C-alpha cells in the first residue's frame, strides 16, 4: 500500500506512544460495537432458524429483540465499526512504516466487507419490521384494491429479504471480523515480516484463528450483557408481549452469558500459547492474569443471579466486563509493543536523523566542523607538512603564523601572493568557521612533525 507510505508523518518516540494509546481506544470501540453487532446477528439468525422450523411466536419476537440491539442508527454503526478500522489502519501505517508488512490490505478488506455486511444486516432488520406491518394491514382488512396489490408485491420481496439477508449479512460480517483479526495480529509475529508471505499462509495462521475465536466468544458475552442490561435492568421501560416471552429471554441470556464467560479463560490461555515467545513480557502476563480474574468475577456474579433468580448485579457486570475488555485490548497492545520493539528503535532513530537534518537546514544547530577532514578533502592535493607539493610544506610556512591565527585564517579565506618561487594559491572557497577549523588543525599539527 504505497499511498500509506506517502502520507506517513515523521514521528518522534513520543508521538508513537500517543498513537499506541489511540490504537487501544480504537480497538476497544471496535470490539465493543462490532462484538455486539456480531453477537446480536448470530443470535437473531439462530432464532430465525428456530422460528422457521417451529413457527413458535416467542422465537420470532426474540429475532427482533436481538437484531435491534446494535442496529439502532446507521450513522452510529458507521462511526463505531468502519471508522475504527480505518483509523487502526492509519495508526499502524505510522507505527509499522518501512516494515514490509501488508497489514493495510486486510484492514481495507475488513472495512469493505463490514460495509456490505451492514447493508444486509439493516435489510434483515427492516424486512422483519415490514413483515409485521404487512401482517397488521392484513388483519385490519384493508379494502382498497390497488393498495392491496401494492402490498402483495412488497410483501413477497420483503419475504425474500427476510430469507436471505440475515444469512448473507452474518457470513460477510464473519469474514470482515476474520480479516480484522489477521490485520491486528500480523505484526505480533515476526515470521510475518516478510513481503513474500502468501495470502493463504496468512489466512490460516494459528494466531489469527485463535484471536478470531476469542472475538466471537467476546461477542456473545457483550451481547448477552447488553440484552440483560437493556431489557431487564431496574428502570428499563421495555414492554414484553407475555411473561413467558420475558422469562424465556431472561433465562436464555443469563445462560448464554454464563457459558461463554466460562469458556473465555480457556480461549485466553489458548491465545497466549498461539503467540510467539518474542511478544511476551512481564506486563503481558500480569495483564492476562488480571483479565482472567475479572472474568471470574463476571462468572460468579452471573451464577449468583441465576441461582437467586434476580438481575441485581447486571450493572456491576456491565462495568466489570467493560474494564476487562479494556485490560484485554491494552494487553494485546503490549504484546504488539514487545514484538515490535526493535522496529520502534529503528523508526525513532530514523526520526532523530530526520530531525537533525531539519534543524541543520533551518540553521538551528551547527554542523560539527573538523579541521582534519577539511585538510584531507581540500588541501592535501597541494600541501603536505614536510614536503613541497604544489604549495610549500606547512612545516616551513606555518611557524610564522604562531600566535597569529587571525592572519592565517585571513590568508586561507583570501590567499594573496607570498613567495615568488610558487604560483599563487587558488581561493578554496571555505566558510569562515571552516577556515578557522583548518587553521587550528595546521597550527596544532605542524609542531609534531
Ligand atoms: C591548488 C593547490 C593548492 C591548494 C588546493 C591549496 N593550496 Fe595553499 N598554497 C598553494 C600555493 C601554490 C601556495 C604558495 C602561494 C604563495 O606563496 O603565494 C600556497 C600557500 C599556502 C600557505 C602559506 C601562506 C604563506 O603565508 O606563505 C598556507 C598557510 C596555505 N597555502 C594553506 C592552504 C590551506 C589551508 C588549504 C586548504 C584549505 C590550501 N592551502 C590549499 C597551493 C594550494
XYZ file of C-alpha atoms and ligand atoms in Angstrom:
492
model
C 0.000 0.000 0.000
C 2.297 2.713 -1.239
C -0.143 5.540 -0.695
C 0.026 4.865 3.037
C 3.802 5.160 2.988
C 3.459 8.506 1.293
C 1.195 10.007 3.917
C 3.250 8.775 6.877
C 4.386 11.673 9.042
C 7.799 11.662 10.630
C 7.272 10.869 14.270
C 9.244 11.007 17.465
C 9.141 8.301 20.113
C 6.582 10.443 21.994
C 4.270 10.594 19.021
C 4.491 6.854 18.627
C 3.442 6.426 22.272
C 0.446 8.632 21.599
C -0.534 6.585 18.553
C -0.361 3.430 20.673
C -2.836 4.913 23.170
C -5.151 5.900 20.346
C -4.936 2.357 18.960
C -6.030 0.942 22.314
C -9.075 3.197 22.255
C -9.779 2.295 18.625
C -9.693 -1.466 19.256
C -11.816 -1.027 22.367
C -14.521 0.791 20.385
C -14.322 -1.644 17.505
C -14.533 -4.810 19.605
C -17.227 -3.269 21.806
C -19.520 -2.285 18.973
C -18.734 -4.893 16.317
C -18.820 -7.569 19.004
C -22.363 -6.505 19.875
C -23.265 -6.451 16.181
C -21.831 -9.907 15.524
C -23.345 -11.429 18.651
C -26.784 -9.969 18.018
C -26.847 -11.022 14.352
C -25.645 -14.542 15.225
C -28.308 -14.969 17.891
C -31.138 -13.436 15.907
C -30.228 -15.669 12.983
C -30.357 -18.631 15.345
C -33.866 -17.567 16.446
C -34.941 -17.063 12.845
C -33.961 -20.681 12.060
C -35.858 -21.862 15.109
C -38.916 -19.823 14.201
C -38.897 -21.004 10.574
C -38.878 -24.558 11.843
C -41.327 -24.393 14.743
C -43.387 -21.247 13.971
C -43.287 -20.581 17.696
C -44.070 -16.865 18.189
C -41.640 -16.378 21.092
C -38.689 -17.139 18.816
C -39.928 -14.602 16.301
C -40.164 -11.905 18.985
C -36.594 -12.659 20.011
C -35.272 -12.170 16.476
C -36.403 -8.568 16.823
C -35.141 -8.130 20.358
C -31.636 -9.108 19.257
C -31.340 -7.565 15.824
C -32.444 -4.166 17.186
C -29.620 -4.112 19.741
C -26.770 -2.935 17.526
C -28.751 -1.528 14.609
C -30.241 1.452 16.394
C -28.751 4.006 13.998
C -26.914 3.697 10.689
C -24.632 6.644 11.420
C -23.603 5.074 14.720
C -22.861 1.751 13.006
C -20.611 3.569 10.589
C -18.887 5.550 13.337
C -18.267 2.647 15.684
C -17.432 -0.059 13.149
C -15.919 1.318 9.958
C -14.124 4.415 11.241
C -12.197 2.440 13.897
C -10.926 0.022 11.218
C -9.723 2.870 9.057
C -8.117 4.708 11.957
C -6.409 1.499 13.104
C -5.052 1.184 9.581
C -3.635 4.719 9.647
C -2.263 4.184 13.161
C -0.417 1.013 12.173
C 0.872 2.602 8.992
C 2.650 5.123 11.216
C 3.982 2.513 13.631
C 4.918 -0.077 11.019
C 6.293 2.334 8.469
C 9.130 0.720 6.408
C 8.323 -2.711 7.831
C 7.145 -4.568 4.695
C 4.056 -5.867 6.486
C 0.981 -5.880 4.335
C -1.498 -5.157 7.147
C -3.343 -2.397 5.243
C -4.637 -4.907 2.696
C -6.509 -6.810 5.434
C -7.834 -3.660 7.102
C -9.219 -2.325 3.836
C -10.967 -5.608 3.021
C -12.255 -5.822 6.549
C -13.786 -2.336 6.236
C -15.278 -3.145 2.821
C -16.825 -6.419 3.958
C -18.153 -4.722 7.055
C -19.802 -2.066 4.926
C -21.530 -4.697 2.761
C -22.471 -6.729 5.830
C -24.106 -3.653 7.394
C -26.273 -3.194 4.290
C -27.524 -6.789 4.544
C -27.989 -6.583 8.299
C -30.063 -3.410 8.067
C -32.106 -5.029 5.263
C -32.722 -8.004 7.525
C -33.839 -5.715 10.326
C -36.210 -3.765 8.049
C -37.588 -6.943 6.493
C -38.660 -8.150 9.921
C -40.328 -4.879 10.823
C -42.030 -4.695 7.400
C -43.381 -8.204 7.787
C -45.027 -7.055 10.986
C -46.589 -4.088 9.228
C -47.910 -6.289 6.419
C -49.440 -8.792 8.759
C -51.101 -5.915 10.642
C -52.613 -4.499 7.441
C -53.874 -7.965 6.577
C -55.554 -8.310 9.932
C -57.114 -4.867 9.706
C -58.806 -5.841 6.403
C -57.730 -3.102 4.045
C -60.373 -2.680 1.341
C -58.603 -0.563 -1.281
C -57.862 -2.922 -4.173
C -54.840 -1.265 -5.746
C -53.223 -0.778 -2.340
C -53.725 -4.481 -1.792
C -51.800 -5.486 -4.899
C -49.073 -2.992 -3.988
C -48.777 -4.577 -0.565
C -48.734 -8.060 -2.096
C -45.811 -7.019 -4.275
C -43.698 -5.619 -1.434
C -44.649 -8.480 0.798
C -43.025 -11.040 -1.466
C -39.823 -9.033 -1.886
C -39.732 -8.481 1.857
C -40.012 -12.230 2.406
C -37.094 -12.769 0.084
C -35.040 -10.252 2.047
C -36.065 -11.877 5.321
C -34.970 -15.248 3.971
C -31.572 -14.299 2.633
C -30.254 -11.039 4.034
C -29.715 -12.277 7.601
C -27.534 -15.153 6.463
C -25.555 -13.061 3.959
C -25.053 -10.283 6.495
C -23.845 -12.797 9.079
C -21.392 -14.553 6.741
C -19.896 -11.353 5.368
C -19.602 -9.922 8.867
C -17.674 -13.028 9.944
C -15.280 -12.592 7.017
C -14.805 -8.944 7.947
C -14.022 -9.796 11.569
C -11.620 -12.504 10.422
C -9.731 -10.036 8.238
C -9.608 -7.630 11.140
C -8.157 -10.415 13.333
C -5.445 -11.115 10.767
C -4.600 -7.432 10.365
C -4.320 -6.708 14.063
C -2.243 -9.837 14.760
C 0.038 -9.578 11.747
C 2.803 -7.501 13.288
C 2.957 -9.519 16.522
C 4.606 -12.453 14.781
C 7.976 -11.646 13.291
C 7.654 -14.504 10.786
C 5.097 -12.326 9.088
C 7.588 -9.561 8.441
C 8.197 -10.901 5.037
C 6.659 -9.331 1.970
C 6.657 -12.671 0.114
C 4.495 -14.481 2.644
C 1.475 -15.802 0.842
C -2.106 -14.828 1.423
C -3.045 -18.461 2.124
C -0.453 -18.883 4.914
C -1.818 -15.710 6.437
C -5.400 -16.900 6.224
C -4.674 -19.965 8.298
C -2.246 -18.641 10.857
C -2.986 -20.094 14.311
C -2.517 -16.695 15.837
C -5.303 -15.026 13.838
C -7.577 -18.067 14.172
C -7.490 -18.039 17.972
C -7.922 -14.289 18.020
C -10.992 -14.733 15.819
C -12.394 -17.390 18.167
C -11.793 -15.044 21.056
C -13.626 -12.288 19.213
C -16.691 -14.491 18.677
C -16.654 -15.568 22.292
C -16.451 -11.958 23.476
C -19.265 -11.055 21.052
C -21.637 -13.490 22.761
C -20.706 -12.134 26.178
C -21.165 -8.488 25.179
C -24.487 -9.257 23.516
C -25.922 -11.154 26.463
C -24.821 -8.442 28.897
C -26.365 -5.708 26.754
C -29.647 -7.649 26.350
C -29.916 -8.144 30.082
C -28.974 -4.553 30.802
C -31.216 -3.012 28.165
C -34.365 -5.055 28.760
C -34.127 -6.110 32.401
C -32.291 -3.512 34.455
C -34.312 -1.927 37.264
C -35.597 1.122 35.424
C -35.982 -0.476 31.991
C -39.158 0.570 30.167
C -39.155 -2.394 27.792
C -42.596 -3.970 27.202
C -42.987 -7.691 26.673
C -45.876 -9.392 24.861
C -46.223 -12.069 27.538
C -44.497 -13.083 30.773
C -43.423 -16.315 29.110
C -41.537 -14.417 26.383
C -39.894 -12.256 29.034
C -38.778 -15.207 31.177
C -37.553 -17.090 28.172
C -35.373 -14.201 27.003
C -34.049 -13.609 30.515
C -33.059 -17.228 31.144
C -31.679 -17.660 27.666
C -29.408 -14.598 28.005
C -28.234 -15.490 31.510
C -27.254 -18.991 30.419
C -25.550 -17.607 27.345
C -23.565 -15.192 29.492
C -22.578 -17.887 31.968
C -21.470 -20.431 29.387
C -19.469 -18.069 27.196
C -17.745 -16.355 30.088
C -16.903 -19.790 31.492
C -15.053 -20.789 28.291
C -13.373 -17.402 27.898
C -10.399 -18.090 30.258
C -9.606 -21.230 28.248
C -9.572 -19.359 24.968
C -7.475 -16.617 26.541
C -4.876 -19.219 27.524
C -5.026 -20.636 24.003
C -4.452 -17.131 22.693
C -1.365 -16.756 24.899
C 0.053 -20.032 23.595
C -0.587 -19.115 19.978
C 1.600 -16.044 20.297
C 5.329 -16.082 19.563
C 7.585 -16.103 22.646
C 9.063 -12.890 21.348
C 5.892 -10.990 22.198
C 5.874 -11.991 25.870
C 6.715 -9.640 28.671
C 6.094 -9.351 32.375
C 3.322 -6.808 31.702
C 1.662 -9.176 29.276
C 1.409 -11.996 31.809
C 0.262 -9.599 34.520
C -2.460 -8.274 32.217
C -3.579 -11.784 31.275
C -3.914 -12.807 34.920
C -5.868 -9.635 35.717
C -8.176 -10.242 32.765
C -8.902 -13.824 33.831
C -9.547 -12.671 37.412
C -12.059 -10.065 36.238
C -13.814 -12.706 34.124
C -14.013 -14.982 37.156
C -15.877 -12.163 38.935
C -18.269 -11.869 35.996
C -18.869 -15.622 36.143
C -19.556 -15.580 39.891
C -21.984 -12.650 39.700
C -23.828 -14.285 36.803
C -24.017 -17.568 38.663
C -25.441 -15.793 41.723
C -28.115 -14.077 39.632
C -29.174 -17.379 38.086
C -29.245 -19.116 41.441
C -31.133 -16.385 43.261
C -33.298 -15.610 40.250
C -32.778 -11.852 40.054
C -30.809 -9.366 37.972
C -29.413 -7.084 40.671
C -25.801 -7.319 39.528
C -26.281 -6.612 35.860
C -24.926 -3.040 36.057
C -21.906 -4.291 38.019
C -21.317 -6.942 35.375
C -21.564 -4.385 32.580
C -18.940 -2.280 34.341
C -16.696 -5.232 35.178
C -16.765 -6.515 31.639
C -16.029 -3.083 30.166
C -12.957 -2.884 32.382
C -11.891 -6.406 31.421
C -12.283 -5.593 27.742
C -10.068 -2.577 28.243
C -7.477 -4.698 30.062
C -7.605 -7.207 27.210
C -7.109 -4.617 24.473
C -4.319 -2.956 26.423
C -2.674 -6.332 26.865
C -2.841 -7.155 23.173
C -1.215 -3.804 22.501
C 1.505 -4.683 24.982
C 2.342 -7.905 23.107
C 2.439 -5.875 19.903
C 4.816 -3.379 21.554
C 7.157 -6.105 22.736
C 7.389 -7.781 19.329
C 7.947 -4.536 17.509
C 10.455 -3.026 19.931
C 13.398 -3.195 17.547
C 11.342 -1.693 14.764
C 10.487 1.257 17.017
C 14.135 1.764 17.869
C 14.781 1.823 14.137
C 11.955 4.283 13.479
C 12.883 6.636 16.294
C 16.469 6.617 15.063
C 15.113 7.482 11.616
C 13.302 10.332 13.269
C 16.437 11.601 15.031
C 18.260 11.758 11.706
C 15.302 13.475 10.110
C 15.089 15.970 12.978
C 18.818 16.716 12.829
C 18.682 17.396 9.090
C 15.672 19.598 9.587
C 17.393 21.646 12.297
C 20.595 21.893 10.309
C 18.840 23.163 7.239
C 16.969 25.685 9.385
C 20.354 26.751 10.896
C 19.264 25.745 14.395
C 22.319 23.626 15.149
C 25.921 23.996 13.975
C 27.345 21.149 11.983
C 30.391 19.812 13.781
C 33.346 21.008 11.713
C 36.535 19.024 11.692
C 39.795 20.681 10.583
C 41.466 17.382 9.691
C 38.583 16.493 7.369
C 38.888 19.803 5.580
C 42.649 19.381 5.201
C 42.192 15.866 3.813
C 39.456 16.990 1.484
C 40.659 20.330 0.226
C 44.329 20.988 0.931
C 46.150 17.679 0.733
C 46.369 17.793 -3.069
C 48.759 20.748 -2.874
C 50.148 20.599 0.647
C 51.969 18.242 2.920
C 53.623 19.064 6.209
C 57.140 18.021 5.337
C 57.300 18.007 1.524
C 56.856 20.522 -1.193
C 53.954 19.592 -3.488
C 52.297 22.364 -5.491
C 52.394 24.623 -2.471
C 55.081 24.966 0.193
C 55.409 22.393 3.010
C 53.409 23.534 6.045
C 56.388 22.996 8.370
C 58.114 25.913 6.677
C 55.207 28.343 6.307
C 53.028 27.773 9.403
C 55.641 28.731 12.086
C 55.329 32.380 11.116
C 51.644 32.274 11.989
C 52.254 31.018 15.534
C 50.148 33.261 17.793
C 48.609 34.928 14.710
C 45.750 32.618 13.920
C 43.676 35.567 12.673
C 46.115 36.246 9.891
C 46.297 32.597 8.891
C 42.504 32.451 8.704
C 42.539 35.624 6.648
C 45.048 34.108 4.199
C 43.102 30.865 3.834
C 39.904 32.773 3.161
C 41.591 35.075 0.714
C 45.047 33.856 -0.458
C 47.406 36.594 -1.635
C 50.709 36.251 -3.442
C 53.510 35.432 -0.971
C 56.537 33.637 -2.383
C 57.803 34.273 -5.919
C 59.058 30.667 -6.118
C 55.484 29.416 -6.062
C 52.444 30.096 -8.154
C 49.560 31.822 -6.346
C 47.250 29.695 -4.287
C 43.694 29.486 -5.665
C 40.879 30.504 -3.301
C 39.408 27.325 -1.704
C 36.015 28.871 -1.060
C 35.831 27.943 2.635
C 33.361 29.463 5.072
C 34.868 31.467 7.968
C 34.223 28.718 10.541
C 35.765 26.117 8.223
C 38.875 28.269 7.666
C 39.200 28.656 11.417
C 38.954 24.913 11.994
C 41.585 24.080 9.403
C 43.853 26.848 10.774
C 43.586 25.280 14.253
C 44.427 21.936 12.740
C 47.515 23.294 10.953
C 48.772 25.216 13.979
C 48.499 22.279 16.324
C 49.898 19.712 13.922
C 52.932 21.330 12.322
C 54.875 21.222 15.614
C 54.543 17.498 15.938
C 56.113 16.952 12.554
C 45.769 24.078 -5.974
C 46.822 23.954 -4.984
C 46.543 24.441 -3.575
C 45.579 24.078 -2.769
C 44.409 23.125 -3.056
C 45.830 24.745 -1.518
N 46.928 25.493 -1.577
Fe 47.789 26.584 -0.082
N 49.181 27.172 -1.285
C 49.310 26.847 -2.635
C 50.409 27.582 -3.204
C 50.833 27.473 -4.626
C 50.930 28.377 -2.173
C 52.047 29.368 -2.261
C 51.415 30.724 -2.520
C 52.348 31.877 -2.399
O 53.423 31.700 -1.757
O 51.989 32.893 -2.947
C 50.156 28.084 -1.006
C 50.349 28.612 0.257
C 49.725 28.325 1.372
C 50.056 28.806 2.684
C 51.236 29.652 3.048
C 50.890 31.091 3.012
C 52.077 31.945 3.399
O 51.803 32.859 4.164
O 53.148 31.608 2.923
C 49.146 28.338 3.527
C 49.064 28.564 5.034
C 48.221 27.555 2.736
N 48.616 27.567 1.420
C 47.098 26.897 3.281
C 46.269 26.164 2.490
C 45.100 25.517 3.031
C 44.658 25.576 4.473
C 44.496 24.855 2.023
C 43.283 24.030 2.043
C 42.073 24.640 2.530
C 45.306 25.094 0.828
N 46.359 25.888 1.161
C 45.004 24.574 -0.388
C 48.506 25.937 -3.313
C 47.386 25.340 -2.826
